[in-house]
Tab-separated table of C-alpha atoms in Angstrom:
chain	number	residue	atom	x	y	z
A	1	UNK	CA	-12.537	-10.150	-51.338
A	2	UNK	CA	-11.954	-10.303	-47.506
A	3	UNK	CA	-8.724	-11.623	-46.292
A	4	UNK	CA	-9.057	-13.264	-42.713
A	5	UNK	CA	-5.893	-13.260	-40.910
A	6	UNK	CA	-4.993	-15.258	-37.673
A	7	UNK	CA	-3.573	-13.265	-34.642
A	8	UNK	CA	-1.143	-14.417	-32.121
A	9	UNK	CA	-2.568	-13.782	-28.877
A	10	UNK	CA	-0.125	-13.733	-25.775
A	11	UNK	CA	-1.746	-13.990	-22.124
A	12	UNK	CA	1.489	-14.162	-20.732
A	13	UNK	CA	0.821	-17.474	-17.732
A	14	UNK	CA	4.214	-18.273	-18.880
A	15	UNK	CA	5.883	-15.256	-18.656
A	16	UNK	CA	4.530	-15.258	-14.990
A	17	UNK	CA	5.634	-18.187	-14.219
A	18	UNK	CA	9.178	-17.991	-15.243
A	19	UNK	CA	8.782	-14.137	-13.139
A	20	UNK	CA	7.593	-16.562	-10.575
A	21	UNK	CA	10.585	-18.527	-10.268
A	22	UNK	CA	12.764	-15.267	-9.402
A	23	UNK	CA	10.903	-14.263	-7.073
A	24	UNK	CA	10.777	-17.667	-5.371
A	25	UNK	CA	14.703	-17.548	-5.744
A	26	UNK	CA	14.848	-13.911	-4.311
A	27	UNK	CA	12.667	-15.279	-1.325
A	28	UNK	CA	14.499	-18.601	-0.628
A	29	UNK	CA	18.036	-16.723	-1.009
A	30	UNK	CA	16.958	-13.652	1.115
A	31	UNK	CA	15.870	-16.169	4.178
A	32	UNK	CA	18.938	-18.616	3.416
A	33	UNK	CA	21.527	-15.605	3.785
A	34	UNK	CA	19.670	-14.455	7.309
A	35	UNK	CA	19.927	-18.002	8.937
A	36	UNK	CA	23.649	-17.769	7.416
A	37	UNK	CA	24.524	-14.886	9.093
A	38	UNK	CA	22.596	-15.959	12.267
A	39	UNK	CA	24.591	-19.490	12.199
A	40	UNK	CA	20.742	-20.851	12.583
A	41	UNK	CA	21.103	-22.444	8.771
A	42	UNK	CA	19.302	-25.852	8.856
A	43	UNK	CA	19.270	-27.627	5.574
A	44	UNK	CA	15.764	-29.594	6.112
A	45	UNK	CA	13.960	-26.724	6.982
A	46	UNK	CA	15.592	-24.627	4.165
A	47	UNK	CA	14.211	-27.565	2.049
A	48	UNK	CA	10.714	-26.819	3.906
A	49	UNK	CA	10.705	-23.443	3.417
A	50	UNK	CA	11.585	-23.504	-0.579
A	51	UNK	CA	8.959	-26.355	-0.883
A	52	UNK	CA	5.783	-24.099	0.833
A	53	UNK	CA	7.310	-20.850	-1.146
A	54	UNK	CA	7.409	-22.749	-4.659
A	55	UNK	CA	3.724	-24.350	-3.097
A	56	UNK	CA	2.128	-20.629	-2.594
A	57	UNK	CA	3.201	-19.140	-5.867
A	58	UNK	CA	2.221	-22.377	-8.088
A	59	UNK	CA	-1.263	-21.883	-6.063
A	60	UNK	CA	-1.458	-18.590	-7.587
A	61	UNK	CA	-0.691	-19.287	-10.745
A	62	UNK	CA	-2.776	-22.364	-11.062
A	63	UNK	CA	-5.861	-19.843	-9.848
A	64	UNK	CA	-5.075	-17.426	-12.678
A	65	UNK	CA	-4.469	-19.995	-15.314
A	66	UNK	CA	-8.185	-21.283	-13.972
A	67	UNK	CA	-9.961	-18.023	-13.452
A	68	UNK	CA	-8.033	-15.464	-14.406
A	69	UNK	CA	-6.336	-16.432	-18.120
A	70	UNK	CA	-5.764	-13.142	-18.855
A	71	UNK	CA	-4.753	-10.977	-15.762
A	72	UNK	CA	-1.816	-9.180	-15.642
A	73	UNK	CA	1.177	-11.582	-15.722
A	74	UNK	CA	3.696	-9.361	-14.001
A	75	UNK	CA	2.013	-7.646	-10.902
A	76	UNK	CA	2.331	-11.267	-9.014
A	77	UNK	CA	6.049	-11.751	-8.861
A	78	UNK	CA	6.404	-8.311	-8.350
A	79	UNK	CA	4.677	-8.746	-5.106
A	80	UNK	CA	5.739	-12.202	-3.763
A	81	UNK	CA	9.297	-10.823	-4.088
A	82	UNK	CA	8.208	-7.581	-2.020
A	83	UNK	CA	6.589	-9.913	0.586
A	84	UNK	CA	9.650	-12.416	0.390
A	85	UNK	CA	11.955	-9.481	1.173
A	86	UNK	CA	9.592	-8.299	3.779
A	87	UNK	CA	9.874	-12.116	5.432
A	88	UNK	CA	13.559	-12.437	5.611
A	89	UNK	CA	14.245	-8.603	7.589
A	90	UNK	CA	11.306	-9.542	9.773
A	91	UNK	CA	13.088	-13.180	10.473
A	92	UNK	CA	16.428	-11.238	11.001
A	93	UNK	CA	15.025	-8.591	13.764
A	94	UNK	CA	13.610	-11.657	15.462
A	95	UNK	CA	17.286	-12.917	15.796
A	96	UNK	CA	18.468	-9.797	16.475
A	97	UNK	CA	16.111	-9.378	19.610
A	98	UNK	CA	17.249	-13.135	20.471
A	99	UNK	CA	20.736	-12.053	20.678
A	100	UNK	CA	19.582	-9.527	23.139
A	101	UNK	CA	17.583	-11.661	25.162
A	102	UNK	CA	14.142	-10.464	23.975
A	103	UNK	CA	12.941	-13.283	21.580
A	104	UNK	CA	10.215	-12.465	19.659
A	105	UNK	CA	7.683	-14.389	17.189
A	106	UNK	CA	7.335	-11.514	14.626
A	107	UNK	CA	8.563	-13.687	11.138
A	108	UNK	CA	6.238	-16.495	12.316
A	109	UNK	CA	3.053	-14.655	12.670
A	110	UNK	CA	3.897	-12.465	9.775
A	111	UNK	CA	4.359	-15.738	7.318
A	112	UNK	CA	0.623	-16.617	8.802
A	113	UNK	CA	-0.407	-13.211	7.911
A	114	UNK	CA	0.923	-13.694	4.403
A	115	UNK	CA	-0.783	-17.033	3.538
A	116	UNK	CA	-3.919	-15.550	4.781
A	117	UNK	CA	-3.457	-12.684	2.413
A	118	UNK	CA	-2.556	-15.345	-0.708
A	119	UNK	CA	-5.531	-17.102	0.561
A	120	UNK	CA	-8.268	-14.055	0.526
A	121	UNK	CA	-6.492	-13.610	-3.095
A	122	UNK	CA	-7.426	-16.311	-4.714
A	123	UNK	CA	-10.816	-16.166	-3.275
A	124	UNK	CA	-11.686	-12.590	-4.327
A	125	UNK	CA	-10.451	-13.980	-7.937
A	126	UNK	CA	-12.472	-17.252	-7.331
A	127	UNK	CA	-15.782	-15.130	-6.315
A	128	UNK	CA	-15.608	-11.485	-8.190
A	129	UNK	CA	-15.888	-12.587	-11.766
A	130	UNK	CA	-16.565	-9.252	-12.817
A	131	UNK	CA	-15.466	-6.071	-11.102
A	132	UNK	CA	-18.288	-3.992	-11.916
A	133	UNK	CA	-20.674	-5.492	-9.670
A	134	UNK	CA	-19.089	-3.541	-7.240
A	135	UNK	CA	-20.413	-0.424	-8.684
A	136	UNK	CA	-23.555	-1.339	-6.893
A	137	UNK	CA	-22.462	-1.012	-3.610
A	138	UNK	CA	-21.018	2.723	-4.260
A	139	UNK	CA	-22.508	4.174	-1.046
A	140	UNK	CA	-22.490	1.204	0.652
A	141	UNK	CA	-18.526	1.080	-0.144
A	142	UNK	CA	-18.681	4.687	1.559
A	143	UNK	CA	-20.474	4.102	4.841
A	144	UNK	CA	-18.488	0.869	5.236
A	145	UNK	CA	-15.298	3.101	4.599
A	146	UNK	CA	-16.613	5.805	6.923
A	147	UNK	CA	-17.433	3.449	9.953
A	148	UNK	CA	-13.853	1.614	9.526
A	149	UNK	CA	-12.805	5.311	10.066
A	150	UNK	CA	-14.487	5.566	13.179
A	151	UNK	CA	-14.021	2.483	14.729
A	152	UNK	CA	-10.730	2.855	16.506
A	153	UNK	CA	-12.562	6.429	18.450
A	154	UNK	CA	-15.010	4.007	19.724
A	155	UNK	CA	-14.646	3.278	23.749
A	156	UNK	CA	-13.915	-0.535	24.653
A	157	UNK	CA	-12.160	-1.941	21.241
A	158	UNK	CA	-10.652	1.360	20.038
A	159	UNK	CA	-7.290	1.627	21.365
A	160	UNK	CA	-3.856	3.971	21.088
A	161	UNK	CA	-0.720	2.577	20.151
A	162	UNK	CA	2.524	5.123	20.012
A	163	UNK	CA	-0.184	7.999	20.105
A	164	UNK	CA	-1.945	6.965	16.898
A	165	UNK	CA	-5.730	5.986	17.902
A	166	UNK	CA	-6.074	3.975	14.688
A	167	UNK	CA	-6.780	0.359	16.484
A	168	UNK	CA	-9.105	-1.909	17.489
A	169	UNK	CA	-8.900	-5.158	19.704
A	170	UNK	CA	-11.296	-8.241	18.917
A	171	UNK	CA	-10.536	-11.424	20.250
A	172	UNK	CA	-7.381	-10.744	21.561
A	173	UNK	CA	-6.293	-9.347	18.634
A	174	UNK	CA	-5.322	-6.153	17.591
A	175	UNK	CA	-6.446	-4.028	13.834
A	176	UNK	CA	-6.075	-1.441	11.941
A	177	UNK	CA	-9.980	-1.321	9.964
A	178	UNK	CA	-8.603	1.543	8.435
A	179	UNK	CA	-6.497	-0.541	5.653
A	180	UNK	CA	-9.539	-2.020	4.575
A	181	UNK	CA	-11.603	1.463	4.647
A	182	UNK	CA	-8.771	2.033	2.160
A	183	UNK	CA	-9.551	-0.076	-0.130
A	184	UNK	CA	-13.182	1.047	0.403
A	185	UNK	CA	-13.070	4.289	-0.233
A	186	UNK	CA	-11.465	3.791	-4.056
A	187	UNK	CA	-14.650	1.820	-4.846
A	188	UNK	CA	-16.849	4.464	-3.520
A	189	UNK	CA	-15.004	7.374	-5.335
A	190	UNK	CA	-14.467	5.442	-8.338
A	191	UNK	CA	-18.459	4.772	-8.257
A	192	UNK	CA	-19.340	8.704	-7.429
A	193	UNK	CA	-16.765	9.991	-9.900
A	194	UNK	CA	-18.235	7.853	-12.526
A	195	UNK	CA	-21.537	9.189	-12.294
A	196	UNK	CA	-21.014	13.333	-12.058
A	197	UNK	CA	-17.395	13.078	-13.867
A	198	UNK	CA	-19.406	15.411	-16.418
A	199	UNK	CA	-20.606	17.436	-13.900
A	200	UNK	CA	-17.656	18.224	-12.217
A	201	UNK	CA	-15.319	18.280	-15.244
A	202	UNK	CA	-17.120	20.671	-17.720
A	203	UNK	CA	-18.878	23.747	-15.300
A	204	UNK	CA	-16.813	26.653	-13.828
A	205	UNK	CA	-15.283	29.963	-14.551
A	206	UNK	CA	-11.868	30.181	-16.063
A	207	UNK	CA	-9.260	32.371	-13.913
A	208	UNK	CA	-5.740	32.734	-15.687
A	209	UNK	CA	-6.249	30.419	-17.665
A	210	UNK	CA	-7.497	28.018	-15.610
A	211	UNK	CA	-11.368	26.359	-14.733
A	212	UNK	CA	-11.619	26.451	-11.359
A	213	UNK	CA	-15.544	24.011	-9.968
A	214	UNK	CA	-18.364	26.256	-9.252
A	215	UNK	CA	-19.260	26.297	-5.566
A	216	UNK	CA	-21.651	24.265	-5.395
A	217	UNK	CA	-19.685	21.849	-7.221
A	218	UNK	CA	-17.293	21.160	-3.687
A	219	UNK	CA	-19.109	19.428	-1.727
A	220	UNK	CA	-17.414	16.469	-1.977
A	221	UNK	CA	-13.693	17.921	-2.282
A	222	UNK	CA	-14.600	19.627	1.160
A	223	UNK	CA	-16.773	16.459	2.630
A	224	UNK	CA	-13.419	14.185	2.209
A	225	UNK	CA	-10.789	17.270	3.171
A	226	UNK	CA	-12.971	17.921	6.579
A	227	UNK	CA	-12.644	13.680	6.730
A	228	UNK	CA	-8.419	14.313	6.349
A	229	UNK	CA	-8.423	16.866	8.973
A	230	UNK	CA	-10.764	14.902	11.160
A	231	UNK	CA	-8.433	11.485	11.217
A	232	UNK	CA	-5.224	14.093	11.662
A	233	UNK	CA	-6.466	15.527	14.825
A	234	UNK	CA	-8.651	12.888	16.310
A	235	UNK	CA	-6.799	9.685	15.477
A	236	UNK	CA	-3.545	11.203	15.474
A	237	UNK	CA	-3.043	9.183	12.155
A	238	UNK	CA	-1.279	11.828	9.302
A	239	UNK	CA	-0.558	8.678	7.487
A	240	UNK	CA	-4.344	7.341	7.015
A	241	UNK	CA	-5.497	11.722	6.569
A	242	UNK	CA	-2.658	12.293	4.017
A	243	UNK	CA	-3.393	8.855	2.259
A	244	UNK	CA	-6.932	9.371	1.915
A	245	UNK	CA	-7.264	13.119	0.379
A	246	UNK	CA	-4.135	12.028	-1.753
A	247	UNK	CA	-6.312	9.244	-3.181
A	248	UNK	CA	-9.641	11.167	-3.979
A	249	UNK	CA	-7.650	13.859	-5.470
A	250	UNK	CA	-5.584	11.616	-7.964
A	251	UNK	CA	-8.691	10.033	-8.413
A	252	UNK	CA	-10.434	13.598	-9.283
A	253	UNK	CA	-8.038	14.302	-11.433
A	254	UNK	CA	-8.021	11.494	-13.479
A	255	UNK	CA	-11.995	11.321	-13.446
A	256	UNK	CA	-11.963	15.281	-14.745
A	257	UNK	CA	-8.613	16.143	-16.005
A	258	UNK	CA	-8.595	19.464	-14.853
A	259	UNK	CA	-5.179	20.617	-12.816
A	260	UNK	CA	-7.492	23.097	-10.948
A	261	UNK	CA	-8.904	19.847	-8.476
A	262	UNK	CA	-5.241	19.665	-7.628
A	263	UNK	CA	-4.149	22.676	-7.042
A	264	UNK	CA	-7.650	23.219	-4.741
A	265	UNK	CA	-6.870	19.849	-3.309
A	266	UNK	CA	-3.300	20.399	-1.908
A	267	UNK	CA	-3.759	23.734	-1.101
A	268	UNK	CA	-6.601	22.968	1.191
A	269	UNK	CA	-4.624	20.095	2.875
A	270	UNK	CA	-1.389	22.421	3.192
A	271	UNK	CA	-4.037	24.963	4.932
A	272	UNK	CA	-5.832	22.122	6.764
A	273	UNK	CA	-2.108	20.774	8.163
A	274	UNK	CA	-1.472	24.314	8.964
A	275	UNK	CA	-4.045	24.482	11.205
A	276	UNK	CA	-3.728	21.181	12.930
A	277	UNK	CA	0.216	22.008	13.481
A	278	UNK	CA	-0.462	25.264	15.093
A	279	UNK	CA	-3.374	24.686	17.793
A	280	UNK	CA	-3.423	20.748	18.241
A	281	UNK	CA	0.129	19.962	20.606
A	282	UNK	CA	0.139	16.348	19.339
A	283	UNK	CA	0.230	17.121	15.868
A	284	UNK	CA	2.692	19.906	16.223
A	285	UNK	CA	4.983	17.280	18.177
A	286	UNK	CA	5.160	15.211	14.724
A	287	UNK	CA	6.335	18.847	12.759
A	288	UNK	CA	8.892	20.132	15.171
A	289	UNK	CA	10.616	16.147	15.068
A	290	UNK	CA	10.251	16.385	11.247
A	291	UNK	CA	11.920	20.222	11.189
A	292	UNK	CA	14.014	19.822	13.776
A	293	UNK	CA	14.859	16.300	13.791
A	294	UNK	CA	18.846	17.175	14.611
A	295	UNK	CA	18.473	19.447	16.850
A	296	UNK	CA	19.858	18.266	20.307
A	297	UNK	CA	17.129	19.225	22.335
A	298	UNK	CA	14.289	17.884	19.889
A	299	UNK	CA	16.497	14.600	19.547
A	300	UNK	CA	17.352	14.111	23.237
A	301	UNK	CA	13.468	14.990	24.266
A	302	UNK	CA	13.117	11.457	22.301
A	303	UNK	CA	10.671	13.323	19.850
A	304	UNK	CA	13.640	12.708	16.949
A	305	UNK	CA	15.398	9.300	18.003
A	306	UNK	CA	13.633	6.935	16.088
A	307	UNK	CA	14.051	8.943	12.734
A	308	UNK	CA	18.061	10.266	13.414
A	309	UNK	CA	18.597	6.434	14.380
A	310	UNK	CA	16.968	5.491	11.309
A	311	UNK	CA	18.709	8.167	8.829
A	312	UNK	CA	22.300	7.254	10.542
A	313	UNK	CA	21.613	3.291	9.600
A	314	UNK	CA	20.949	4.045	5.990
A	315	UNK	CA	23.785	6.190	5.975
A	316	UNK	CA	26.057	3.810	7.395
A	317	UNK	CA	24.715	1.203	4.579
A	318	UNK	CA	26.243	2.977	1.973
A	319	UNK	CA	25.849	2.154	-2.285
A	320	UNK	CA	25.970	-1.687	-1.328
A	321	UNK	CA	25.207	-2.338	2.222
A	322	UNK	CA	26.063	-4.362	5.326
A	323	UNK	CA	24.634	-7.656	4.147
A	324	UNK	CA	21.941	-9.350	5.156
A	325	UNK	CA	22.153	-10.514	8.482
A	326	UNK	CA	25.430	-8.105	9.267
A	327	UNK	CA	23.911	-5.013	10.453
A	328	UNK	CA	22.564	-3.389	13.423
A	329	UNK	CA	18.911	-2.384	12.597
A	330	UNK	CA	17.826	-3.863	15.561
A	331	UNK	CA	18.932	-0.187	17.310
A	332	UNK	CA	16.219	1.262	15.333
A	333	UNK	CA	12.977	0.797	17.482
A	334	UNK	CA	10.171	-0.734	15.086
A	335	UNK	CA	12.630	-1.850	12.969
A	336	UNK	CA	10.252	-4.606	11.704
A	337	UNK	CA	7.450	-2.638	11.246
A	338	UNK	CA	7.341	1.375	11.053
A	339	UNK	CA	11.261	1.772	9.889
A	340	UNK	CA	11.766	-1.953	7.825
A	341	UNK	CA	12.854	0.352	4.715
A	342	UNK	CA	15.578	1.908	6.609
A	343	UNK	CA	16.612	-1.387	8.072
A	344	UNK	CA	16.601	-2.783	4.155
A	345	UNK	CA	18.740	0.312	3.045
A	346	UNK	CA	21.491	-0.370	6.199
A	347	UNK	CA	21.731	-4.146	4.965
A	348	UNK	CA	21.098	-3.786	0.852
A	349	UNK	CA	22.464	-0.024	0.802
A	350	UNK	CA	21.117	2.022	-1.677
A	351	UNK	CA	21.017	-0.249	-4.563
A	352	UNK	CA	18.955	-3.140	-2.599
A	353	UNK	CA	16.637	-0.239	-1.821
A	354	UNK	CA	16.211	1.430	-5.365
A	355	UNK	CA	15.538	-2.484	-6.425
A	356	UNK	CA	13.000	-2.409	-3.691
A	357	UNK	CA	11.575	0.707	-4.695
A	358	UNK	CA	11.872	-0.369	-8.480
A	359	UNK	CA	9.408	-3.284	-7.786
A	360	UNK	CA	6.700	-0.883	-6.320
A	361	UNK	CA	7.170	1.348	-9.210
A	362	UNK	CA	6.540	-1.652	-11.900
A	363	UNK	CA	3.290	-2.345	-9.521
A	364	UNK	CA	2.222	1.220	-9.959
A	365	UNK	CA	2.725	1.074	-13.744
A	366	UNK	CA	0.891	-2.139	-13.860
A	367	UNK	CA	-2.131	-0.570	-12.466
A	368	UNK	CA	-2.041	2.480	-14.728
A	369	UNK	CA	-1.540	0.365	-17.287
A	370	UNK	CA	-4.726	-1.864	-16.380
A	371	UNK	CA	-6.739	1.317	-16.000
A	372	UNK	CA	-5.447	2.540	-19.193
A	373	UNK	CA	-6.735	-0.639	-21.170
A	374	UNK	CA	-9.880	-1.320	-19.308
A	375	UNK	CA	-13.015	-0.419	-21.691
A	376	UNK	CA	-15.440	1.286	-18.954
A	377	UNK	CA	-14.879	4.145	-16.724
A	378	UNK	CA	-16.024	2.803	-13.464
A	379	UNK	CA	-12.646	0.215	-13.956
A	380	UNK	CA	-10.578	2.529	-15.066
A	381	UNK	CA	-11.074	4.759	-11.597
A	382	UNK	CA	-10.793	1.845	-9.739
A	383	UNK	CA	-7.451	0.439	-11.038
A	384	UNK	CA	-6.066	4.176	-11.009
A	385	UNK	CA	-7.402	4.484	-7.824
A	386	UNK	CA	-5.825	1.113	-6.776
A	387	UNK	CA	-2.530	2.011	-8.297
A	388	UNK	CA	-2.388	5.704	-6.106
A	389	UNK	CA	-3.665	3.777	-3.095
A	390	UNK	CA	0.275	1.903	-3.561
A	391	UNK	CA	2.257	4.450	-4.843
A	392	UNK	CA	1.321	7.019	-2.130
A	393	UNK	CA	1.214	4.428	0.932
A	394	UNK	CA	4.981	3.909	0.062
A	395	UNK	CA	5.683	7.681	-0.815
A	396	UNK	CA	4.415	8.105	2.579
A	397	UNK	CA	6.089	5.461	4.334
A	398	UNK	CA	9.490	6.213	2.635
A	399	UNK	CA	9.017	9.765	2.404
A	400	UNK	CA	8.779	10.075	6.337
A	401	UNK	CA	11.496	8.249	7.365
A	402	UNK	CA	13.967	9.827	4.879
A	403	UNK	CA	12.780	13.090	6.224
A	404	UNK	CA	10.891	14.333	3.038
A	405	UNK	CA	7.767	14.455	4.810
A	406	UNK	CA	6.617	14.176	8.571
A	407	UNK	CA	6.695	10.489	9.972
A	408	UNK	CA	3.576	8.696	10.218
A	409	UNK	CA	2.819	5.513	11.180
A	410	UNK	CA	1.629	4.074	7.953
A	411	UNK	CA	3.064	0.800	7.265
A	412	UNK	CA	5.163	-0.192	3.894
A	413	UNK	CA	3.323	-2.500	1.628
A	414	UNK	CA	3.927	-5.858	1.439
A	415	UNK	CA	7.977	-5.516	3.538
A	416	UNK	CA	6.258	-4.435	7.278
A	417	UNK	CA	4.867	-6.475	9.731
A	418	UNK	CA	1.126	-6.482	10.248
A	419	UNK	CA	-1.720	-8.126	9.067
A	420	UNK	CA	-4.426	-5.589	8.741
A	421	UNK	CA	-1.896	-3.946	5.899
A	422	UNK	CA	-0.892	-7.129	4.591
A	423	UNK	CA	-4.576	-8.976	4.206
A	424	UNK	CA	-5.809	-5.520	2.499
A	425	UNK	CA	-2.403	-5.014	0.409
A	426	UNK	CA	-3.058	-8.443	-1.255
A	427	UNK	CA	-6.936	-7.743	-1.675
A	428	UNK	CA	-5.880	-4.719	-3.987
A	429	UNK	CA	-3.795	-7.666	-5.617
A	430	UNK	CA	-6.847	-9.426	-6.399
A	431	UNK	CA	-9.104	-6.191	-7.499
A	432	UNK	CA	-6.084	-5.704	-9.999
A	433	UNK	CA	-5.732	-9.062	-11.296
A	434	UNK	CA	-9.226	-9.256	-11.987
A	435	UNK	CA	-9.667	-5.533	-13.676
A	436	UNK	CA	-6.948	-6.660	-15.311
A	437	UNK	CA	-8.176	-9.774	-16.971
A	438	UNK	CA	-11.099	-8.245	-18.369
A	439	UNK	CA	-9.293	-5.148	-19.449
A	440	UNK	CA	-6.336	-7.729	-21.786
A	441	UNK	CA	-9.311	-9.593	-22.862
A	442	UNK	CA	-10.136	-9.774	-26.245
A	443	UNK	CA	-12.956	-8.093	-27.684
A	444	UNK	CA	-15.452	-10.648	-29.664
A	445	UNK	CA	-16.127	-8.938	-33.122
A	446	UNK	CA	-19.342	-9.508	-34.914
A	447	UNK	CA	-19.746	-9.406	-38.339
């Protein structure tokens, strides 16, 4: 005789919501203890300020209740605390440039920029009730991803900023297409990988123990390496270049298991970076400041400044920090945008920053975890692929201005000022959420 048993099944809304009150508390106190420290405080619009943060979040979790029961319950707070954070240093450089007579408007648009981002959010979750429709639009995903690429090269709207060629102006406004080619990119590999994963996992001949891909099998390894080296010398960008390869490979990887993508991956970048740094001035410029960066002719040259400056506020931060509102990051140009993290680690010293950091590593092991419990491949490479996309945009961005890696001009996801990064950072969001529903959904069992 059969015995039928009931299951508890947990989605978790709760558990997000409660995760959603600390990170509405993290974002209400982080602002409240910048206005302290500014002597700005103002009760009523502290009151305003809780009210539209508490608004936001509920708006969120009202969506996922509705459309999304069974998304991941922890990858929102995680976020809105990032992005709260990321508010409140952005509000305190603006006072900071006040108190020098420069007043700038950078916390105001970014908070627009934000509840844009929210706003696209929910509407990807509202509209893309199942993820693999985008397997479709593979190629398409690649073209669009290519031409984002190109964009800022093109004459009129393409446009340099510090040296990086990575912008375009439209109406007045200034972006970066190459966050979104991002985000296009991971659906076009996780579509191509999907269909010759066999192809490229199984042929090859085995050297030391290792199976290296047949020639013929590298097409697209070298078609997305010449693509790196292309954006390195042309745009200037070593972020975007670095970003890009780093995301096909993990995504090769995972699509083949087979270490020898890897090792054929970085080696060709190391080779390609080689290259670049030895006959292209501009990129060599960025390797002598990373090398060199104390030197006193590299730092007074102004090739260094920005990263020593940077490296001494951390250091003066210490284990706990100056406080919010009671440092001087303001001396560190970009400060809001390029070199927030080292402004975070002079104010919450090195614990605020490791509970920074800590928040983009449980947003990481979200992802992997979605991809992990997702039933077909195509979502599995795109939530892995998602996942890398975050983890190496902040190895970058951290990596480079704690002198790891060369600087680039990535921004940090969710903490820096800009919309192009923040709009795409909270699309990935979305792409998650949803994977992620269908992935903790229950399978219906027929008898």
């Amino acid at each position: 005789m059969a015995t039928v048993s009931t299951v508890r099944y947990q989605r978790g809304r709760g558990s997000e919501l409660m995760l959603l009150g600390l990170a509405a508390l993290v974002t209400v106190a982080a602002r409240g203890l910048v206005d302290y420290h500014a002597d700005v405080i103002v009760i009523s619009q502290m009151v305003w300020y809780t009210v539209v943060v508490v608004a936001v979040l509920l708006a969120i979790h009202i969506a996922l209740r509705r459309w999304a029961p069974d998304a991941d319950p922890v990858i929102v707070p995680a976020v809105s605390a990032l992005t709260g954070i990321g508010l409140a240093m952005i509000r305190r450089i603006d006072f900071a440039w006040a108190a020098r007579g420069k007043p700038t408007h950078f916390g105001e648009t970014q908070t627009m920029w934000v509840l844009v981002g929210v706003g696209l959010c929910i509407t990807v979750v509202l509209v893309l009730r199942d993820y693999r429709v985008l397997r479709r639009f593979t190629y398409t995903a690649g073209v669009l991803g290519l031409i984002g690429l190109i964009l800022p090269l093109m004459p009129v709207i393409g446009h340099a900023v510090n040296g990086a060629q990575i912008w375009i102006k439209l109406f007045g406004r200034s972006l970066q297409p190459g966050e979104f080619a991002k985000i296009a990119f991971v659906i076009f590999f996780a579509g191509y990988l999907q269909t010759n994963r066999d192809t490229l996992a199984v042929a090859g001949p085995k050297i030391l123990g290792i199976r290296f891909p047949r020639a013929r099998d590298m097409g697209p390894l070298l078609v997305v390496w010449a693509a790196a080296i292309v954006v390195q010398v042309a745009e200037r960008d070593l972020g975007t270049s670095l970003l890009l390869f780093g995301i096909f490979v993990g995504m090769l990887y995972v699509a083949t298991r087979r270490t020898s993508w890897v090792v054929l991956g970085v080696g060709l970048f190391l080779i390609g970076a080689a290259f670049a740094g030895t006959f292209f001035g501009h990129v060599r410029v960025r390797y002598v400041a990373w090398l060199h960066a104390l030197d006193p002719d590299v730092y007074s040259s102004g090739q260094s400044e920005q990263l020593v400056r940077g490296l001494f506020g951390m250091a003066s931060g210490g284990l706990f920090g100056t406080g919010l509102g009671q440092g001087r990051p303001d001396l560190v140009p970009y400060a809001y945008s390029d070199f927030i993290v080292p402004s975070l680690g002079e104010e919450l010293g090195l614990t605020g920053l490791l509970a920074i950091l800590l928040l983009y590593v449980i947003v990481v092991q979200r992802a992997m975890r979605t991809a992990i419990g997702v039933r077909d491949g195509f979502g599995k490479l795109l939530a892995a692929g998602l996942g890398f996309t975050i983890a190496l945009q902040t190895f970058i961005v951290v990596g480079g201005v704690m002198r790891v890696i060369p600087l680039t001009g990535l921004a940090t996801p969710f903490l820096a000022y800009g919309g192009s990064a923040m709009i795409a950072n909270w699309i990935i969001v979305a792409l998650l959420l949803r994977i992620s529903d269908q992935a903790r959904r229950p399978q219906e069992v027929t008898a």
